[in-house]
mmCIF file of C-alpha atoms in Angstrom:
data_model
loop_
_atom_site.group_PDB
_atom_site.id
_atom_site.type_symbol
_atom_site.label_atom_id
_atom_site.label_comp_id
_atom_site.label_asym_id
_atom_site.label_seq_id
_atom_site.Cartn_x
_atom_site.Cartn_y
_atom_site.Cartn_z
ATOM 1 C CA MET A 1 -73.359 9.679 -13.088
ATOM 2 C CA THR A 2 -70.309 10.965 -14.957
ATOM 3 C CA SER A 3 -69.859 14.676 -15.631
ATOM 4 C CA THR A 4 -68.946 16.077 -19.063
ATOM 5 C CA SER A 5 -67.504 19.559 -19.558
ATOM 6 C CA THR A 6 -65.636 21.669 -22.108
ATOM 7 C CA VAL A 7 -62.492 23.641 -21.242
ATOM 8 C CA ASP A 8 -59.854 25.689 -23.042
ATOM 9 C CA TYR A 9 -56.404 24.296 -22.236
ATOM 10 C CA GLN A 10 -53.107 26.065 -22.817
ATOM 11 C CA ARG A 11 -49.570 25.332 -21.692
ATOM 12 C CA PRO A 12 -47.231 28.306 -21.048
ATOM 13 C CA GLY A 13 -46.169 29.842 -24.350
ATOM 14 C CA GLY A 14 -48.168 27.346 -26.409
ATOM 15 C CA PRO A 15 -51.400 27.356 -28.405
ATOM 16 C CA ALA A 16 -54.813 26.971 -26.798
ATOM 17 C CA LEU A 17 -56.897 23.886 -27.471
ATOM 18 C CA ARG A 18 -60.554 23.310 -26.672
ATOM 19 C CA LEU A 19 -61.177 19.995 -24.931
ATOM 20 C CA THR A 20 -64.380 18.184 -24.010
ATOM 21 C CA CYS A 21 -63.865 15.677 -21.226
ATOM 22 C CA SER A 22 -65.784 13.196 -19.110
ATOM 23 C CA GLU A 23 -64.605 12.164 -15.656
ATOM 24 C CA PRO A 24 -65.326 8.883 -13.877
ATOM 25 C CA GLU A 25 -67.097 8.944 -10.533
ATOM 26 C CA GLY A 26 -64.952 6.301 -8.849
ATOM 27 C CA SER A 27 -61.289 5.388 -8.996
ATOM 28 C CA LEU A 28 -59.283 6.428 -12.054
ATOM 29 C CA ARG A 29 -58.032 3.572 -14.237
ATOM 30 C CA GLY A 30 -56.221 5.696 -16.826
ATOM 31 C CA GLY A 31 -56.793 8.267 -19.531
ATOM 32 C CA LEU A 32 -58.085 8.024 -23.088
ATOM 33 C CA VAL A 33 -57.887 10.524 -25.935
ATOM 34 C CA VAL A 34 -60.907 10.175 -28.235
ATOM 35 C CA LEU A 35 -60.479 11.533 -31.766
ATOM 36 C CA HIS A 36 -63.829 12.588 -33.148
ATOM 37 C CA GLU A 37 -65.554 12.019 -36.476
ATOM 38 C CA ALA A 38 -65.668 14.500 -39.335
ATOM 39 C CA ASP A 39 -68.824 16.136 -37.916
ATOM 40 C CA GLY A 40 -66.930 17.360 -34.855
ATOM 41 C CA VAL A 41 -67.791 16.939 -31.180
ATOM 42 C CA THR A 42 -71.365 15.746 -31.592
ATOM 43 C CA ASP A 43 -73.811 14.418 -29.008
ATOM 44 C CA GLY A 44 -72.689 10.932 -30.088
ATOM 45 C CA VAL A 45 -69.090 11.779 -29.233
ATOM 46 C CA LYS A 46 -70.177 13.051 -25.818
ATOM 47 C CA LEU A 47 -72.093 9.815 -25.214
ATOM 48 C CA LEU A 48 -68.946 7.859 -26.098
ATOM 49 C CA LEU A 49 -66.904 9.953 -23.659
ATOM 50 C CA ALA A 50 -69.461 9.334 -20.918
ATOM 51 C CA GLY A 51 -69.617 5.610 -21.661
ATOM 52 C CA LEU A 52 -65.843 5.237 -21.370
ATOM 53 C CA ALA A 53 -65.815 7.354 -18.202
ATOM 54 C CA THR A 54 -68.392 4.990 -16.713
ATOM 55 C CA GLU A 55 -65.775 2.252 -17.158
ATOM 56 C CA GLY A 56 -63.281 4.257 -15.091
ATOM 57 C CA TRP A 57 -61.372 6.163 -17.781
ATOM 58 C CA LEU A 58 -60.750 9.913 -17.724
ATOM 59 C CA THR A 59 -61.750 10.549 -21.330
ATOM 60 C CA VAL A 60 -61.101 13.661 -23.411
ATOM 61 C CA THR A 61 -61.527 14.736 -27.020
ATOM 62 C CA PRO A 62 -59.666 17.657 -28.618
ATOM 63 C CA HIS A 63 -61.730 19.858 -30.923
ATOM 64 C CA LEU A 64 -60.035 19.427 -34.303
ATOM 65 C CA ASP A 65 -60.559 21.371 -37.525
ATOM 66 C CA ASP A 66 -60.973 18.416 -39.867
ATOM 67 C CA ALA A 67 -61.213 20.594 -42.945
ATOM 68 C CA ARG A 68 -57.514 21.429 -42.696
ATOM 69 C CA LEU A 69 -56.247 18.628 -40.479
ATOM 70 C CA THR A 70 -52.663 17.717 -41.319
ATOM 71 C CA GLN A 71 -50.678 14.929 -39.712
ATOM 72 C CA GLN A 72 -48.611 17.430 -37.723
ATOM 73 C CA ASP A 73 -51.742 19.269 -36.538
ATOM 74 C CA LEU A 74 -53.162 15.957 -35.362
ATOM 75 C CA LEU A 75 -50.008 14.919 -33.513
ATOM 76 C CA ASP A 76 -49.605 18.360 -31.907
ATOM 77 C CA ALA A 77 -53.219 18.370 -30.692
ATOM 78 C CA THR A 78 -52.898 14.813 -29.378
ATOM 79 C CA ASP A 79 -49.657 15.635 -27.545
ATOM 80 C CA LEU A 80 -51.330 18.605 -25.887
ATOM 81 C CA THR A 81 -54.323 16.488 -24.900
ATOM 82 C CA LEU A 82 -52.037 13.798 -23.466
ATOM 83 C CA ALA A 83 -50.256 16.500 -21.443
ATOM 84 C CA TRP A 84 -53.635 17.546 -20.017
ATOM 85 C CA LEU A 85 -54.269 13.959 -18.915
ATOM 86 C CA VAL A 86 -50.828 13.659 -17.301
ATOM 87 C CA GLU A 87 -51.402 16.904 -15.416
ATOM 88 C CA ARG A 88 -54.504 15.273 -13.957
ATOM 89 C CA GLY A 89 -52.569 12.369 -12.550
ATOM 90 C CA VAL A 90 -52.720 9.780 -15.323
ATOM 91 C CA GLN A 91 -49.526 7.714 -15.523
ATOM 92 C CA ALA A 92 -47.780 7.505 -18.890
ATOM 93 C CA ASP A 93 -48.306 3.742 -19.250
ATOM 94 C CA LEU A 94 -52.056 4.171 -18.673
ATOM 95 C CA LEU A 95 -52.642 6.466 -21.652
ATOM 96 C CA GLY A 96 -54.558 5.337 -24.728
ATOM 97 C CA VAL A 97 -56.166 6.722 -27.871
ATOM 98 C CA MET A 98 -59.229 5.742 -29.845
ATOM 99 C CA GLY A 99 -61.251 7.127 -32.704
ATOM 100 C CA PHE A 100 -64.079 6.273 -35.046
ATOM 101 C CA ASP A 101 -64.849 7.145 -38.656
ATOM 102 C CA LEU A 102 -62.309 9.866 -39.568
ATOM 103 C CA GLY A 103 -61.089 9.666 -35.979
ATOM 104 C CA GLY A 104 -60.347 5.983 -36.545
ATOM 105 C CA THR A 105 -57.859 6.964 -39.235
ATOM 106 C CA ALA A 106 -56.447 9.634 -36.936
ATOM 107 C CA ALA A 107 -56.031 7.111 -34.102
ATOM 108 C CA LEU A 108 -53.970 4.849 -36.362
ATOM 109 C CA VAL A 109 -51.773 7.780 -37.357
ATOM 110 C CA VAL A 110 -51.164 8.605 -33.691
ATOM 111 C CA ALA A 111 -50.517 4.950 -32.840
ATOM 112 C CA SER A 112 -47.843 4.782 -35.546
ATOM 113 C CA HIS A 113 -46.030 7.907 -34.289
ATOM 114 C CA ARG A 114 -46.419 7.790 -30.502
ATOM 115 C CA LYS A 115 -45.754 5.069 -27.925
ATOM 116 C CA LEU A 116 -48.950 4.720 -25.917
ATOM 117 C CA GLY A 117 -50.358 1.896 -23.853
ATOM 118 C CA ALA A 118 -53.101 1.040 -26.364
ATOM 119 C CA ALA A 119 -54.962 2.352 -29.408
ATOM 120 C CA VAL A 120 -58.305 1.501 -31.029
ATOM 121 C CA SER A 121 -59.751 2.458 -34.426
ATOM 122 C CA VAL A 122 -63.424 1.884 -35.217
ATOM 123 C CA GLY A 123 -63.812 2.409 -38.935
ATOM 124 C CA GLY A 124 -61.649 4.722 -40.952
ATOM 125 C CA GLN A 125 -62.569 7.457 -43.401
ATOM 126 C CA GLN A 126 -59.546 8.478 -45.441
ATOM 127 C CA ALA A 127 -58.559 12.149 -45.222
ATOM 128 C CA ALA A 128 -56.652 13.922 -47.980
ATOM 129 C CA GLU A 129 -53.982 15.267 -45.628
ATOM 130 C CA LEU A 130 -53.425 12.010 -43.722
ATOM 131 C CA PRO A 131 -51.436 8.998 -44.966
ATOM 132 C CA ALA A 132 -53.113 5.848 -46.267
ATOM 133 C CA LEU A 133 -53.734 3.323 -43.490
ATOM 134 C CA VAL A 134 -51.936 0.442 -45.183
ATOM 135 C CA GLU A 135 -48.824 2.604 -45.585
ATOM 136 C CA ILE A 136 -48.371 3.219 -41.859
ATOM 137 C CA ALA A 137 -49.854 0.128 -40.194
ATOM 138 C CA GLY A 138 -46.542 -1.706 -40.307
ATOM 139 C CA ARG A 139 -44.909 1.133 -38.357
ATOM 140 C CA LEU A 140 -47.245 0.959 -35.365
ATOM 141 C CA THR A 141 -45.562 1.778 -32.051
ATOM 142 C CA SER A 142 -48.631 1.317 -29.835
ATOM 143 C CA PRO A 143 -50.671 -1.896 -29.419
ATOM 144 C CA TRP A 144 -53.536 -1.367 -31.869
ATOM 145 C CA LEU A 145 -56.992 -2.804 -32.470
ATOM 146 C CA GLY A 146 -58.729 -1.901 -35.739
ATOM 147 C CA MET A 147 -62.362 -2.763 -36.500
ATOM 148 C CA TYR A 148 -63.784 -2.213 -39.953
ATOM 149 C CA GLY A 149 -66.965 -2.808 -41.906
ATOM 150 C CA ASP A 150 -67.094 -2.987 -45.688
ATOM 151 C CA ALA A 151 -70.727 -2.003 -46.420
ATOM 152 C CA GLY A 152 -71.064 -5.284 -48.291
ATOM 153 C CA ASP A 153 -68.441 -4.245 -50.818
ATOM 154 C CA GLU A 154 -65.961 -6.917 -51.917
ATOM 155 C CA ALA A 155 -63.230 -4.372 -52.596
ATOM 156 C CA GLY A 156 -63.748 -2.919 -49.121
ATOM 157 C CA GLY A 157 -63.270 -6.355 -47.617
ATOM 158 C CA ALA A 158 -60.024 -6.782 -49.553
ATOM 159 C CA ASP A 159 -58.796 -3.441 -48.164
ATOM 160 C CA VAL A 160 -59.397 -4.677 -44.619
ATOM 161 C CA GLU A 161 -57.417 -7.839 -45.320
ATOM 162 C CA GLN A 162 -54.526 -5.798 -46.746
ATOM 163 C CA LEU A 163 -54.571 -3.648 -43.624
ATOM 164 C CA ARG A 164 -54.465 -6.769 -41.430
ATOM 165 C CA ASP A 165 -51.418 -8.045 -43.306
ATOM 166 C CA ALA A 166 -49.651 -4.694 -43.009
ATOM 167 C CA ALA A 167 -50.371 -4.390 -39.278
ATOM 168 C CA ALA A 168 -49.112 -7.919 -38.656
ATOM 169 C CA SER A 169 -45.584 -6.764 -39.574
ATOM 170 C CA ALA A 170 -45.517 -4.202 -36.739
ATOM 171 C CA LYS A 171 -43.439 -4.846 -33.622
ATOM 172 C CA VAL A 172 -46.395 -4.395 -31.272
ATOM 173 C CA ALA A 173 -49.589 -6.354 -30.656
ATOM 174 C CA THR A 174 -52.217 -5.774 -33.357
ATOM 175 C CA ASN A 175 -55.640 -7.140 -34.199
ATOM 176 C CA VAL A 176 -57.753 -6.228 -37.230
ATOM 177 C CA VAL A 177 -61.388 -7.334 -37.112
ATOM 178 C CA HIS A 178 -63.519 -7.406 -40.263
ATOM 179 C CA TYR A 179 -67.308 -6.999 -40.032
ATOM 180 C CA PRO A 180 -68.693 -7.987 -43.457
ATOM 181 C CA GLY A 181 -71.758 -5.962 -44.399
ATOM 182 C CA ALA A 182 -71.346 -3.316 -41.683
ATOM 183 C CA ASN A 183 -70.747 0.261 -42.783
ATOM 184 C CA HIS A 184 -67.740 2.279 -41.650
ATOM 185 C CA ARG A 185 -69.701 3.817 -38.754
ATOM 186 C CA PHE A 186 -71.418 0.591 -37.605
ATOM 187 C CA ASP A 187 -74.623 2.603 -37.079
ATOM 188 C CA ALA A 188 -76.754 0.264 -39.215
ATOM 189 C CA ASP A 189 -75.627 -2.927 -37.476
ATOM 190 C CA PRO A 190 -76.390 -2.912 -33.727
ATOM 191 C CA GLY A 191 -74.839 -6.351 -33.273
ATOM 192 C CA ALA A 192 -71.522 -5.306 -34.804
ATOM 193 C CA ALA A 193 -71.592 -2.044 -32.845
ATOM 194 C CA ALA A 194 -72.134 -3.867 -29.540
ATOM 195 C CA GLU A 195 -69.349 -6.329 -30.275
ATOM 196 C CA ALA A 196 -66.978 -3.531 -31.304
ATOM 197 C CA TRP A 197 -67.716 -1.721 -28.038
ATOM 198 C CA GLN A 198 -66.919 -4.823 -25.986
ATOM 199 C CA ARG A 199 -63.742 -5.451 -27.971
ATOM 200 C CA THR A 200 -62.705 -1.840 -27.296
ATOM 201 C CA LEU A 201 -63.175 -2.239 -23.548
ATOM 202 C CA ASP A 202 -61.357 -5.581 -23.551
ATOM 203 C CA TRP A 203 -58.406 -4.134 -25.491
ATOM 204 C CA PHE A 204 -57.944 -1.263 -23.058
ATOM 205 C CA ASP A 205 -58.419 -3.642 -20.102
ATOM 206 C CA ALA A 206 -55.695 -5.911 -21.442
ATOM 207 C CA HIS A 207 -53.100 -3.256 -22.320
ATOM 208 C CA LEU A 208 -53.652 -0.420 -19.849
ATOM 209 C CA ARG A 209 -52.798 -1.948 -16.506
#
């Protein structure tokens, strides 16, 4: 069984950051930063951390203040979290990031500003302080998988298609998957949620090796 714990991490002369992490029992395959939803580090986030740790990933989420989250705040917190993973023996080419809901938007922002082994976004709630997804998808610097529902809304489906087109112009591998009828959290569609989970594992398997 994996263990989950919360620590306060600080590098010399830098700010402190609260991290919740889950460690695999067996051999370490790499490290993943999980960017949480707008509700913070919930029990659902902890279950996600544990599930990824079961697959062999050292998984950690920084506690972010989403009410005032700017792009620079996000990148600074992610950099600090990545440093924590490296200090625990994770090689640079085995680092990835993922997020869901608001964290899905945050993961795309990180993947367009940092060179990581892989990135995954599950849904994406737009935040006032973060750029629009379609504006940055073409500048991706990390291989990125995005999975989006549209809640049965035709306009939402068109947004996903626009995002796919924008991501296709990036110089890294991308894949945008559209789940018609699913909401942005996939919590009302168990089939879509299960498929998104498997796609997430497959993406990290393919790119973090």
